[in-house]
Coordinates of C-alpha atoms in Angstrom, one line a residue:
Chain A
M13 CA 0.0 0.0 0.0
I14 CA 2.8 2.4 0.9
I15 CA 4.3 1.8 -2.5
L16 CA 1.1 2.9 -4.2
K17 CA 0.9 6.0 -2.0
L18 CA 4.5 6.8 -2.9
F19 CA 3.7 6.4 -6.6
W20 CA 0.6 8.5 -6.4
S21 CA 2.2 11.3 -4.4
F22 CA 5.1 11.7 -6.8
F23 CA 2.8 11.3 -9.8
Q24 CA 1.0 14.4 -8.6
I25 CA 4.3 16.2 -8.1
G26 CA 5.4 15.4 -11.6
M27 CA 2.0 16.4 -13.0
F28 CA 1.8 19.8 -11.4
S29 CA 5.3 21.2 -11.3
I30 CA 5.5 23.3 -14.4
G31 CA 8.4 25.5 -15.1
G32 CA 11.4 23.8 -13.6
G33 CA 13.0 22.7 -10.3
M34 CA 12.2 25.6 -8.0
A35 CA 8.5 25.4 -8.8
A36 CA 8.5 21.8 -7.6
I37 CA 9.8 22.5 -4.1
P38 CA 6.6 23.7 -2.4
L39 CA 4.7 20.8 -4.0
I40 CA 7.2 18.2 -2.7
Q41 CA 7.1 19.7 0.7
N42 CA 3.3 19.6 0.8
Q43 CA 3.2 15.9 -0.2
V44 CA 6.2 14.6 1.7
V45 CA 6.2 16.7 4.9
D46 CA 2.6 18.0 5.4
L47 CA 0.4 15.3 4.0
H48 CA 2.3 12.0 4.7
N49 CA 4.9 12.9 7.3
W50 CA 7.5 10.9 5.4
L51 CA 10.2 13.4 6.3
T52 CA 10.5 16.0 9.0
L53 CA 11.0 19.6 8.0
A54 CA 14.7 19.3 9.0
E55 CA 15.1 16.2 6.8
F56 CA 13.4 18.0 4.0
T57 CA 15.9 20.9 4.2
D58 CA 18.7 18.3 4.1
L59 CA 17.1 16.8 1.0
I60 CA 17.0 20.1 -0.8
T61 CA 20.6 20.7 0.1
I62 CA 21.6 17.3 -1.2
A63 CA 19.5 17.7 -4.3
E64 CA 21.4 20.9 -5.1
M65 CA 24.7 19.1 -4.6
T66 CA 24.0 16.1 -6.8
P67 CA 23.1 15.9 -10.5
G68 CA 19.5 15.6 -11.7
P69 CA 16.2 17.4 -11.3
I70 CA 15.1 18.1 -7.7
A71 CA 11.8 16.2 -8.1
I72 CA 13.6 13.0 -9.2
N73 CA 16.2 13.4 -6.4
S74 CA 13.4 13.8 -3.9
A75 CA 11.5 10.8 -5.2
T76 CA 14.6 8.6 -4.9
F77 CA 15.5 9.9 -1.5
V78 CA 12.0 9.6 0.0
G79 CA 11.3 6.3 -1.7
I80 CA 14.4 4.6 -0.4
K81 CA 13.8 5.9 3.1
I82 CA 10.2 4.7 3.2
A83 CA 10.3 1.5 1.3
G84 CA 13.9 0.7 0.2
V85 CA 15.1 0.4 -3.3
P86 CA 11.7 -0.7 -4.7
G87 CA 10.2 2.4 -3.1
A88 CA 12.9 4.6 -4.8
V89 CA 12.2 3.1 -8.2
V90 CA 8.4 3.3 -7.9
A91 CA 8.5 6.9 -6.6
T92 CA 10.9 8.0 -9.4
L93 CA 8.8 6.3 -12.1
G94 CA 5.7 8.0 -10.7
C95 CA 7.4 11.3 -10.9
V96 CA 8.4 11.0 -14.6
L97 CA 5.2 9.2 -15.8
P98 CA 3.2 12.4 -16.3
S99 CA 6.0 14.0 -18.3
C100 CA 6.3 10.8 -20.4
L101 CA 2.6 10.8 -21.3
I102 CA 2.1 14.6 -21.8
V103 CA 5.4 15.4 -23.5
S104 CA 5.2 12.4 -25.9
L105 CA 1.8 13.6 -27.0
L106 CA 3.2 17.1 -27.4
A107 CA 6.2 15.7 -29.3
W108 CA 3.8 13.9 -31.7
V109 CA 1.8 17.1 -32.3
Y110 CA 4.9 19.2 -32.7
F111 CA 6.7 17.0 -35.2
K112 CA 3.5 16.6 -37.2
Y113 CA 2.5 20.2 -37.4
K114 CA 5.7 22.1 -37.1
E115 CA 5.6 23.2 -40.7
M116 CA 2.2 25.0 -40.3
T117 CA 2.5 28.8 -40.5
A118 CA 1.0 29.5 -37.1
I119 CA 3.1 26.9 -35.3
K120 CA 6.3 28.0 -37.1
G121 CA 5.5 31.6 -36.2
A122 CA 4.8 30.7 -32.5
L123 CA 8.1 28.8 -32.3
S124 CA 10.1 31.6 -33.9
G125 CA 8.6 33.9 -31.2
L126 CA 9.6 31.4 -28.5
R127 CA 13.2 31.0 -29.5
P128 CA 14.3 34.5 -28.4
A129 CA 12.2 34.1 -25.2
V130 CA 14.0 30.9 -24.4
V131 CA 17.4 32.6 -24.7
A132 CA 16.1 35.3 -22.3
L133 CA 14.9 32.6 -19.8
I134 CA 18.3 30.8 -19.9
A135 CA 20.1 34.2 -19.4
S136 CA 17.9 35.0 -16.4
A137 CA 18.4 31.5 -14.8
E138 CA 22.1 32.0 -15.4
I139 CA 22.2 35.2 -13.4
S140 CA 20.9 33.4 -10.3
I141 CA 23.4 30.5 -10.8
F142 CA 26.2 33.0 -11.2
A143 CA 25.2 34.9 -8.1
M144 CA 24.9 31.7 -6.2
A145 CA 28.4 30.7 -7.3
I146 CA 30.1 34.0 -6.5
W147 CA 28.2 35.3 -3.5
G148 CA 26.8 32.0 -2.0
E149 CA 23.3 31.3 -0.7
G150 CA 22.3 34.9 -0.1
G151 CA 22.9 35.9 -3.8
F152 CA 24.1 39.3 -4.9
S153 CA 25.5 41.7 -2.3
A154 CA 27.4 45.0 -2.8
N155 CA 29.8 44.2 0.0
P156 CA 33.1 43.2 -1.7
E157 CA 34.0 41.0 1.3
S158 CA 31.1 38.7 0.5
I159 CA 32.6 37.8 -2.9
N160 CA 34.1 34.4 -3.2
Y161 CA 37.2 35.3 -5.1
I162 CA 38.3 31.7 -5.7
S163 CA 34.9 31.0 -7.5
L164 CA 35.3 34.3 -9.4
V165 CA 38.7 33.3 -10.7
I166 CA 37.5 29.8 -11.6
F167 CA 34.6 31.3 -13.4
A168 CA 36.7 33.7 -15.4
V169 CA 39.3 31.1 -16.4
A170 CA 36.6 28.6 -17.4
L171 CA 34.7 31.2 -19.5
F172 CA 38.0 32.2 -21.2
I173 CA 38.8 28.6 -22.1
L174 CA 35.3 27.9 -23.3
Q175 CA 35.3 31.0 -25.6
K176 CA 38.8 30.4 -26.9
W177 CA 39.1 26.6 -27.4
K178 CA 35.4 25.5 -27.4
P179 CA 36.1 22.3 -25.4
N180 CA 33.5 19.8 -24.1
P181 CA 31.6 21.7 -21.3
V182 CA 31.6 18.6 -19.1
F183 CA 35.4 18.7 -19.0
V184 CA 35.3 22.3 -18.0
M185 CA 32.9 21.5 -15.2
I186 CA 35.0 18.6 -13.9
A187 CA 38.2 20.7 -14.1
S188 CA 36.5 23.5 -12.2
G189 CA 35.4 21.1 -9.5
V190 CA 38.9 19.7 -9.2
A191 CA 40.4 23.2 -9.1
G192 CA 37.9 24.1 -6.3
G193 CA 38.8 21.1 -4.2
A194 CA 42.6 21.5 -4.8
I195 CA 42.6 25.2 -3.9
Y196 CA 40.7 24.5 -0.8
L197 CA 43.1 21.8 0.4
L198 CA 46.1 24.0 -0.4
I199 CA 44.9 27.1 1.4
Chain B
M5 CA 18.2 -3.1 -37.4
K6 CA 21.8 -2.9 -36.5
R7 CA 21.8 0.8 -37.3
K8 CA 18.8 1.2 -35.0
I9 CA 20.5 -0.5 -32.1
R10 CA 23.5 1.7 -32.6
I11 CA 21.3 4.8 -32.5
Y12 CA 19.6 3.5 -29.3
R13 CA 22.9 2.8 -27.7
K14 CA 24.2 6.2 -28.5
L15 CA 21.0 7.9 -27.3
F16 CA 21.2 6.0 -24.0
S17 CA 24.9 6.6 -23.4
S18 CA 24.7 10.3 -24.3
T19 CA 21.7 11.1 -22.1
F20 CA 23.1 9.1 -19.2
Y21 CA 26.4 11.0 -19.4
L22 CA 24.7 14.4 -19.8
S23 CA 22.3 13.8 -16.9
A24 CA 25.2 12.7 -14.7
F25 CA 26.6 16.3 -15.1
T26 CA 23.4 18.3 -14.8
F27 CA 24.2 20.1 -11.6
G28 CA 22.1 23.0 -10.5
G29 CA 18.8 23.0 -12.3
G30 CA 17.3 21.9 -15.6
F31 CA 18.7 24.6 -17.8
V32 CA 22.2 23.3 -17.3
I33 CA 21.3 20.3 -19.5
I34 CA 20.5 22.5 -22.5
P35 CA 24.1 23.7 -23.2
L36 CA 25.3 20.1 -22.7
M37 CA 22.6 18.7 -25.1
K38 CA 23.4 21.4 -27.6
K39 CA 27.1 20.6 -27.6
K40 CA 26.4 16.8 -27.9
F41 CA 23.5 16.6 -30.3
V42 CA 23.8 19.8 -32.3
D43 CA 27.6 20.4 -32.5
D44 CA 29.1 16.9 -32.2
L45 CA 26.5 14.4 -33.5
R46 CA 24.7 16.9 -35.8
W47 CA 21.4 15.1 -35.2
L48 CA 19.4 18.4 -35.1
D49 CA 20.0 22.1 -35.6
E50 CA 20.2 24.9 -33.1
D51 CA 16.7 26.3 -33.9
E52 CA 15.2 22.9 -33.2
M53 CA 17.2 22.6 -30.0
L54 CA 15.6 25.9 -28.9
N55 CA 12.1 24.8 -29.9
I56 CA 12.6 21.6 -27.8
T57 CA 13.7 23.8 -24.9
A58 CA 10.6 25.9 -25.1
L59 CA 8.3 22.9 -25.2
A60 CA 10.2 21.2 -22.4
Q61 CA 9.9 24.3 -20.3
S62 CA 6.2 24.7 -20.8
S63 CA 5.3 21.1 -20.0
P64 CA 4.8 19.6 -16.6
G65 CA 7.7 17.9 -14.9
A66 CA 11.5 18.5 -14.9
V67 CA 12.9 20.4 -17.8
A68 CA 15.8 17.9 -18.3
V69 CA 13.4 14.9 -18.4
N70 CA 11.1 16.7 -20.8
A71 CA 13.9 17.8 -23.1
S72 CA 15.2 14.3 -23.2
I73 CA 11.8 12.9 -24.1
L74 CA 11.4 15.4 -27.0
L75 CA 15.0 14.7 -28.2
G76 CA 14.6 10.9 -28.1
Y77 CA 11.2 11.2 -29.9
R78 CA 12.7 13.4 -32.6
I79 CA 15.6 10.9 -33.2
A80 CA 13.9 7.6 -32.8
G81 CA 10.2 7.9 -32.0
I82 CA 8.5 6.5 -28.9
S83 CA 11.1 3.9 -28.2
G84 CA 13.8 6.6 -28.5
A85 CA 11.9 8.7 -25.9
L86 CA 11.7 5.7 -23.5
I87 CA 15.4 5.2 -23.9
T88 CA 16.3 8.8 -23.2
V89 CA 14.0 9.0 -20.2
L90 CA 15.8 6.0 -18.7
G91 CA 19.2 7.5 -19.5
T92 CA 18.2 10.7 -17.8
I93 CA 16.7 9.3 -14.6
L94 CA 19.2 6.6 -13.9
P95 CA 22.2 8.8 -12.8
P96 CA 20.2 10.8 -10.1
L97 CA 18.5 7.5 -9.1
L98 CA 21.8 5.8 -8.5
T99 CA 23.6 8.8 -7.0
I100 CA 20.8 9.6 -4.5
S101 CA 20.4 5.9 -3.6
V102 CA 24.0 5.6 -2.6
I103 CA 24.2 9.0 -0.9
S104 CA 21.1 8.5 1.1
L105 CA 23.0 5.8 3.0
F106 CA 25.4 8.4 4.5
Y107 CA 23.9 11.7 3.6
T108 CA 24.8 13.8 6.7
A109 CA 28.5 12.9 6.2
F110 CA 28.2 13.8 2.6
R111 CA 26.4 17.1 3.3
D112 CA 28.9 18.2 5.9
N113 CA 32.1 17.1 4.1
I114 CA 34.3 20.2 3.5
V115 CA 36.1 18.7 0.5
V116 CA 32.9 17.7 -1.2
N117 CA 31.6 21.2 -0.6
A118 CA 34.8 22.8 -2.0
V119 CA 34.6 20.6 -5.2
L120 CA 30.9 21.5 -5.6
K121 CA 31.6 25.2 -5.1
G122 CA 34.3 25.0 -7.9
M123 CA 31.9 23.1 -10.1
Q124 CA 29.2 25.8 -9.6
A125 CA 31.6 28.4 -10.9
G126 CA 32.3 26.1 -13.9
V127 CA 28.6 25.6 -14.6
A128 CA 28.0 29.4 -14.5
A129 CA 30.8 29.8 -17.1
V130 CA 29.3 27.1 -19.3
I131 CA 25.9 28.8 -19.3
V132 CA 27.3 32.3 -19.9
D133 CA 29.2 30.8 -22.9
V134 CA 26.0 29.4 -24.4
V135 CA 24.0 32.5 -23.7
I136 CA 26.6 34.6 -25.5
K137 CA 26.4 32.3 -28.5
L138 CA 22.6 32.0 -28.6
S139 CA 21.9 35.6 -28.1
G140 CA 24.5 36.5 -30.7
N141 CA 22.7 34.3 -33.2
I142 CA 19.3 36.0 -32.4
V143 CA 20.9 39.4 -32.9
K144 CA 22.4 38.2 -36.2
E145 CA 19.0 37.2 -37.5
N146 CA 18.6 41.0 -37.8
S147 CA 14.9 40.9 -36.9
T148 CA 13.8 43.8 -34.6
A149 CA 10.8 41.7 -33.4
S150 CA 13.1 38.9 -32.2
I151 CA 15.4 41.2 -30.4
L152 CA 12.5 43.0 -28.7
V153 CA 10.9 39.7 -27.7
M154 CA 14.2 38.6 -26.2
I155 CA 14.7 41.8 -24.2
G156 CA 11.0 41.9 -23.1
A157 CA 11.1 38.3 -22.0
F158 CA 14.2 38.9 -20.0
V159 CA 12.8 42.0 -18.2
A160 CA 9.5 40.1 -17.5
T161 CA 11.2 37.1 -15.9
F162 CA 14.2 38.7 -14.3
F163 CA 12.8 42.0 -12.9
F164 CA 9.1 41.3 -12.6
K165 CA 9.3 37.5 -11.8
I166 CA 6.4 36.8 -14.1
N167 CA 5.5 33.1 -14.3
V168 CA 7.4 31.5 -17.1
I169 CA 4.3 29.9 -18.6
Y170 CA 2.7 33.3 -19.3
I171 CA 5.9 34.5 -20.9
I172 CA 6.0 31.5 -23.2
L173 CA 2.4 31.8 -24.1
A174 CA 2.7 35.5 -24.8
C175 CA 5.8 35.1 -27.0
G176 CA 4.2 32.2 -28.8
C177 CA 1.1 34.3 -29.6
I178 CA 3.3 37.2 -30.8
G179 CA 5.3 34.9 -33.1
A180 CA 2.1 33.2 -34.4
S181 CA 0.2 36.4 -35.1
K182 CA 3.3 38.0 -36.8
A183 CA 3.6 35.0 -39.1
L184 CA -0.1 34.9 -39.9
I185 CA -0.2 38.6 -40.7
Q186 CA 2.9 38.2 -42.9
A187 CA 1.3 35.3 -44.7
K188 CA -1.9 37.3 -45.3
K189 CA 0.1 40.2 -46.7
A190 CA 2.0 37.9 -49.0
S191 CA -1.1 36.3 -50.4
K192 CA -2.7 39.8 -50.9
G193 CA 0.4 40.9 -52.7
G194 CA -0.1 37.8 -54.9
D195 CA -3.7 38.9 -55.8
I196 CA -2.6 42.3 -57.1
K197 CA -0.2 40.7 -59.5

């Protein structure tokens, strides 16, 4: 029974979180902490911290984390599947419609209007990621002391390398992580 | 058949690998996908990648998962979509399963935190790099409407924190009506001749 409950809870989270990770957090909290008491609020805060530290969408990380805690590995698998099932159904349908009608004038026009908007959305998300990397949790602050200069240098070097040699971005990310760890251990 | 299996295998390994490096929110996977599927494999072009991003962003669920589904579907139909979903959810599923065993130690480890801090700076650089490239291409299109939409959408989301769904709907409507008006003008022009 608990497996079914897990599935249904995360199905709802997957169904109603539109617009990326941050939008999903209150939904997850509502299901996991308020409705089912699967996690305490402190555990939930830990979960968000760990989700930020590990790869993958927050909703999927939460599903795995809660599932494994409540019902072991089967729980993790079921909760994760519940979380992606709405996407699979809705997006597949959308994909079918899109690839079938993408040559229609109205659809083509709509998509050409969306492309610059998407670039703007990525730019806006980038500013928060940048602020998080350079100033930490609190985001932008005018106080020069709150700047993490190590991060700033890593950022600048990484951007220079990306612009100049166009390497695989994954290598740049790994190298930045190694540099961060090494500088910390040396200082 | 052999060719199909090769494509499936490539789809799975690519999405698995990309998902394993998607730190810090769904948008991070977009530059990685662009590099892999547009620049390296040349399975689709940049415009199509942006269309997929827009659709992924406006559908329910995680952006990374949605983008993978659309990409898999585009390359190899429904079975392609299933393979890319699997490739995208396995890395977080495995990582979190392992970490949940000792998560307080992981969370409080200073070296782990230093590595992640460095990685965050690297991720920020990767996204700036892509934003420069993408916005450069929009400006190169030399269409005033596109540039205005880009600036307007940025102001709406960054300064006014308007829900992304409304921004996407509005920009889609602007694009569609512009295209329809142009089509109408073109057909009228044809009548006169």
